[in-house]
Amino acid sequence: MVTRNQARHLVRSQLKGCTAEIGCEVEIIDSATLERPLGWVFFYQSREFLLTGNSSSRLAGNAPLIVNRHSGRISVTGTAEPVEEYIARYEASLASGAD
């Protein structure tokens, strides 16, 4: 069983690995984190945008990450649909034994 803090650490580790690829530092938006029975949904954004609000620093396509509270597995959602749709799909995949 994974705690919220452990899940957050897992996401931070994954995001650190993406920093060079993205070309900027990214931060988890703690106030936006969703808790569900399946685990947590973490949102993130460029650090510069969070500090300055400068829209040219805002990331695009930064899909929320789901951390499974039982396995610690991180799943990337998407940005084409509302996050609740991705959560529902993830929950359905768990119910069918996909994870």
XYZ file of N, CA and C in Angstrom:
297
model
N 0.849 -1.183 0.000
C 0.000 0.000 0.000
C 0.892 1.243 0.000
N 0.577 2.170 -0.867
C 1.356 3.393 -1.034
C 0.631 4.546 -0.345
N 1.372 5.390 0.370
C 0.783 6.580 0.983
C 0.784 7.727 -0.029
N 0.056 8.768 0.291
C 0.027 9.942 -0.592
C 1.429 10.525 -0.757
N 2.170 10.625 0.344
C 3.526 11.174 0.258
C 4.432 10.309 -0.607
N 4.311 8.996 -0.482
C 5.102 8.097 -1.323
C 4.706 8.253 -2.793
N 3.405 8.369 -3.038
C 2.920 8.557 -4.408
C 3.466 9.858 -4.988
N 3.450 10.901 -4.187
C 3.979 12.196 -4.627
C 5.465 12.074 -4.963
N 6.195 11.356 -4.139
C 7.626 11.148 -4.391
C 7.841 10.395 -5.712
N 7.023 9.387 -5.968
C 7.122 8.642 -7.230
C 6.907 9.559 -8.431
N 5.906 10.428 -8.322
C 5.613 11.359 -9.415
C 6.763 12.351 -9.584
N 7.269 12.885 -8.475
C 8.400 13.826 -8.564
C 9.595 13.175 -9.246
N 9.855 11.922 -8.913
C 10.971 11.204 -9.538
C 10.754 11.069 -11.041
N 9.541 10.746 -11.435
C 9.248 10.618 -12.870
C 9.380 11.965 -13.566
N 8.893 13.013 -12.931
C 8.969 14.339 -13.539
C 10.412 14.827 -13.644
N 11.258 14.485 -12.673
C 12.675 14.859 -12.750
C 13.313 14.240 -13.986
N 12.924 13.025 -14.289
C 13.445 12.362 -15.474
C 13.009 13.024 -16.765
N 11.911 13.751 -16.710
C 11.378 14.413 -17.908
C 11.868 15.850 -18.050
N 12.496 16.384 -17.009
C 12.887 17.791 -17.024
C 13.754 18.141 -18.222
N 14.752 17.312 -18.525
C 15.628 17.596 -19.672
C 14.848 17.534 -20.979
N 13.949 16.571 -21.072
C 13.142 16.411 -22.284
C 12.210 17.601 -22.490
N 11.591 18.054 -21.404
C 10.643 19.168 -21.477
C 11.382 20.491 -21.647
N 12.553 20.589 -21.042
C 13.344 21.807 -21.154
C 13.083 22.822 -20.067
N 12.400 22.413 -19.009
C 12.169 23.315 -17.888
C 11.877 22.492 -16.637
N 11.963 23.161 -15.492
C 11.620 22.491 -14.240
C 10.106 22.441 -14.113
N 9.607 21.318 -13.614
C 8.165 21.188 -13.408
C 7.883 20.931 -11.936
N 6.717 21.359 -11.501
C 6.289 21.204 -10.114
C 4.904 20.571 -10.065
N 4.690 19.760 -9.043
C 3.360 19.211 -8.780
C 2.493 20.327 -8.208
N 1.261 20.395 -8.653
C 0.304 21.370 -8.115
C -0.476 20.651 -7.013
N 0.030 20.752 -5.786
C -0.551 19.994 -4.675
C -2.027 20.304 -4.451
N -2.410 21.558 -4.634
C -3.808 21.942 -4.392
C -4.767 21.307 -5.392
N -4.246 20.829 -6.514
C -5.091 20.211 -7.540
C -5.144 18.691 -7.435
N -4.309 18.102 -6.580
C -4.251 16.643 -6.467
C -5.612 16.089 -6.054
N -6.043 15.053 -6.764
C -7.312 14.384 -6.466
C -7.032 13.062 -5.778
N -7.804 12.753 -4.754
C -7.695 11.449 -4.101
C -8.938 10.642 -4.427
N -8.724 9.429 -4.863
C -9.798 8.504 -5.210
C -9.494 7.164 -4.553
N -10.471 6.261 -4.497
C -10.194 4.932 -3.935
C -9.033 4.223 -4.640
N -8.855 4.483 -5.939
C -7.787 3.848 -6.712
C -6.415 4.387 -6.355
N -6.364 5.629 -5.884
C -5.088 6.279 -5.584
C -5.220 7.780 -5.735
N -4.244 8.379 -6.400
C -4.199 9.828 -6.529
C -3.974 10.228 -7.974
N -4.497 11.401 -8.301
C -4.275 11.986 -9.618
C -3.492 13.275 -9.376
N -2.287 13.324 -9.946
C -1.404 14.467 -9.760
C -1.339 15.304 -11.030
N -1.394 16.612 -10.833
C -1.276 17.575 -11.919
C 0.045 18.316 -11.742
N 0.610 18.772 -12.827
C 1.886 19.480 -12.753
C 1.938 20.569 -13.817
N 2.881 21.482 -13.612
C 3.024 22.617 -14.517
C 4.467 23.105 -14.410
N 4.884 23.938 -15.340
C 6.247 24.463 -15.270
C 6.377 25.347 -14.035
N 7.530 25.231 -13.415
C 7.780 26.020 -12.210
C 7.696 27.514 -12.526
N 8.258 27.905 -13.662
C 8.248 29.320 -14.030
C 6.820 29.849 -14.160
N 5.937 29.078 -14.782
C 4.548 29.523 -14.912
C 3.899 29.660 -13.537
N 4.137 28.696 -12.655
C 3.536 28.753 -11.322
C 4.039 29.956 -10.527
N 5.295 30.338 -10.743
C 5.864 31.478 -10.016
C 5.472 32.822 -10.618
N 5.401 32.895 -11.946
C 5.204 34.192 -12.606
C 3.829 34.384 -13.232
N 3.161 33.274 -13.571
C 1.893 33.387 -14.275
C 2.061 33.744 -15.740
N 3.300 33.786 -16.216
C 3.592 34.125 -17.607
C 3.098 33.003 -18.511
N 2.104 33.292 -19.344
C 1.486 32.247 -20.166
C 2.452 31.624 -21.170
N 3.507 32.334 -21.544
C 4.472 31.747 -22.476
C 5.303 30.648 -21.812
N 5.246 30.566 -20.487
C 5.970 29.527 -19.747
C 5.086 28.326 -19.419
N 3.825 28.412 -19.791
C 2.869 27.355 -19.453
C 3.090 26.127 -20.336
N 3.083 24.942 -19.709
C 3.208 23.696 -20.457
C 1.899 23.379 -21.165
N 2.004 22.712 -22.288
C 0.836 22.203 -23.003
C 1.005 20.699 -23.131
N -0.086 19.972 -23.009
C -0.012 18.522 -23.149
C 0.518 17.807 -21.927
N 0.517 18.481 -20.791
C 1.003 17.868 -19.559
C -0.139 17.101 -18.887
N -0.293 15.867 -19.326
C -1.385 15.011 -18.863
C -1.211 14.639 -17.394
N -2.285 14.676 -16.623
C -2.216 14.257 -15.224
C -1.732 12.811 -15.092
N -1.146 12.518 -13.947
C -0.613 11.188 -13.667
C -1.411 10.533 -12.549
N -1.801 9.285 -12.751
C -2.510 8.512 -11.731
C -1.507 7.587 -11.061
N -1.499 7.581 -9.728
C -0.672 6.635 -8.981
C -1.607 5.665 -8.271
N -1.453 4.394 -8.587
C -2.257 3.339 -7.975
C -1.813 3.149 -6.530
N -2.743 3.268 -5.587
C -2.394 3.173 -4.173
C -1.984 1.767 -3.754
N -2.342 0.763 -4.522
C -1.995 -0.615 -4.164
C -0.649 -1.040 -4.736
N -0.361 -0.622 -5.959
C 0.867 -1.070 -6.625
C 1.946 0.005 -6.733
N 1.563 1.280 -6.621
C 2.510 2.368 -6.831
C 2.777 2.650 -8.301
N 2.083 1.945 -9.166
C 2.270 2.123 -10.609
C 1.730 3.484 -11.045
N 2.494 4.154 -11.907
C 2.089 5.451 -12.449
C 1.516 5.246 -13.844
N 0.340 5.824 -14.078
C -0.296 5.773 -15.393
C -0.513 7.196 -15.884
N -0.165 7.429 -17.129
C -0.363 8.741 -17.745
C -1.781 8.790 -18.298
N -2.479 9.891 -18.058
C -3.836 10.038 -18.581
C -3.749 10.653 -19.975
N -4.431 11.740 -20.196
C -4.413 12.419 -21.483
C -4.911 13.835 -21.295
N -5.000 14.560 -22.386
C -5.461 15.946 -22.304
C -6.620 16.249 -23.249
N -7.033 15.277 -24.032
C -8.095 15.508 -25.015
C -9.490 15.518 -24.391
N -9.628 14.886 -23.224
C -10.931 14.786 -22.566
C -10.797 15.221 -21.113
N -11.920 15.467 -20.433
C -11.847 15.827 -19.017
C -11.169 14.719 -18.209
N -10.447 15.115 -17.178
C -9.702 14.144 -16.376
C -10.618 13.074 -15.791
N -11.858 13.423 -15.476
C -12.786 12.436 -14.910
C -13.023 11.275 -15.875
N -12.967 11.551 -17.169
C -13.124 10.486 -18.168
C -11.948 9.512 -18.091
N -10.759 10.034 -17.952
C -9.576 9.172 -17.835
C -9.597 8.374 -16.532
N -10.067 9.015 -15.470
C -10.177 8.308 -14.190
C -11.182 7.166 -14.317
N -12.325 7.433 -14.948
C -13.348 6.391 -15.131
C -12.796 5.223 -15.947
N -12.043 5.525 -16.993
C -11.438 4.456 -17.800
C -10.435 3.648 -16.982
N -9.650 4.346 -16.184
C -8.661 3.656 -15.352
C -9.368 2.750 -14.341
N -10.406 3.269 -13.704
C -11.171 2.455 -12.749
C -11.766 1.234 -13.434
N -12.273 1.411 -14.652
C -12.835 0.280 -15.402
C -11.755 -0.747 -15.724
N -10.556 -0.276 -16.052
C -9.467 -1.215 -16.350
C -9.069 -1.990 -15.102
N -9.134 -1.348 -13.946
C -8.837 -2.054 -12.691
C -9.901 -3.107 -12.407
N -11.155 -2.736 -12.656
C -12.260 -3.669 -12.410
C -12.164 -4.895 -13.304
N -11.584 -4.707 -14.500
C -11.451 -5.841 -15.424
C -10.142 -6.602 -15.213
N -9.358 -6.151 -14.237
C -8.112 -6.841 -13.923
C -6.944 -6.462 -14.802
N -7.018 -5.322 -15.486
C -5.951 -4.927 -16.414
C -4.695 -4.425 -15.719
N -4.794 -3.961 -14.485
C -3.607 -3.406 -13.811
C -3.097 -4.373 -12.780
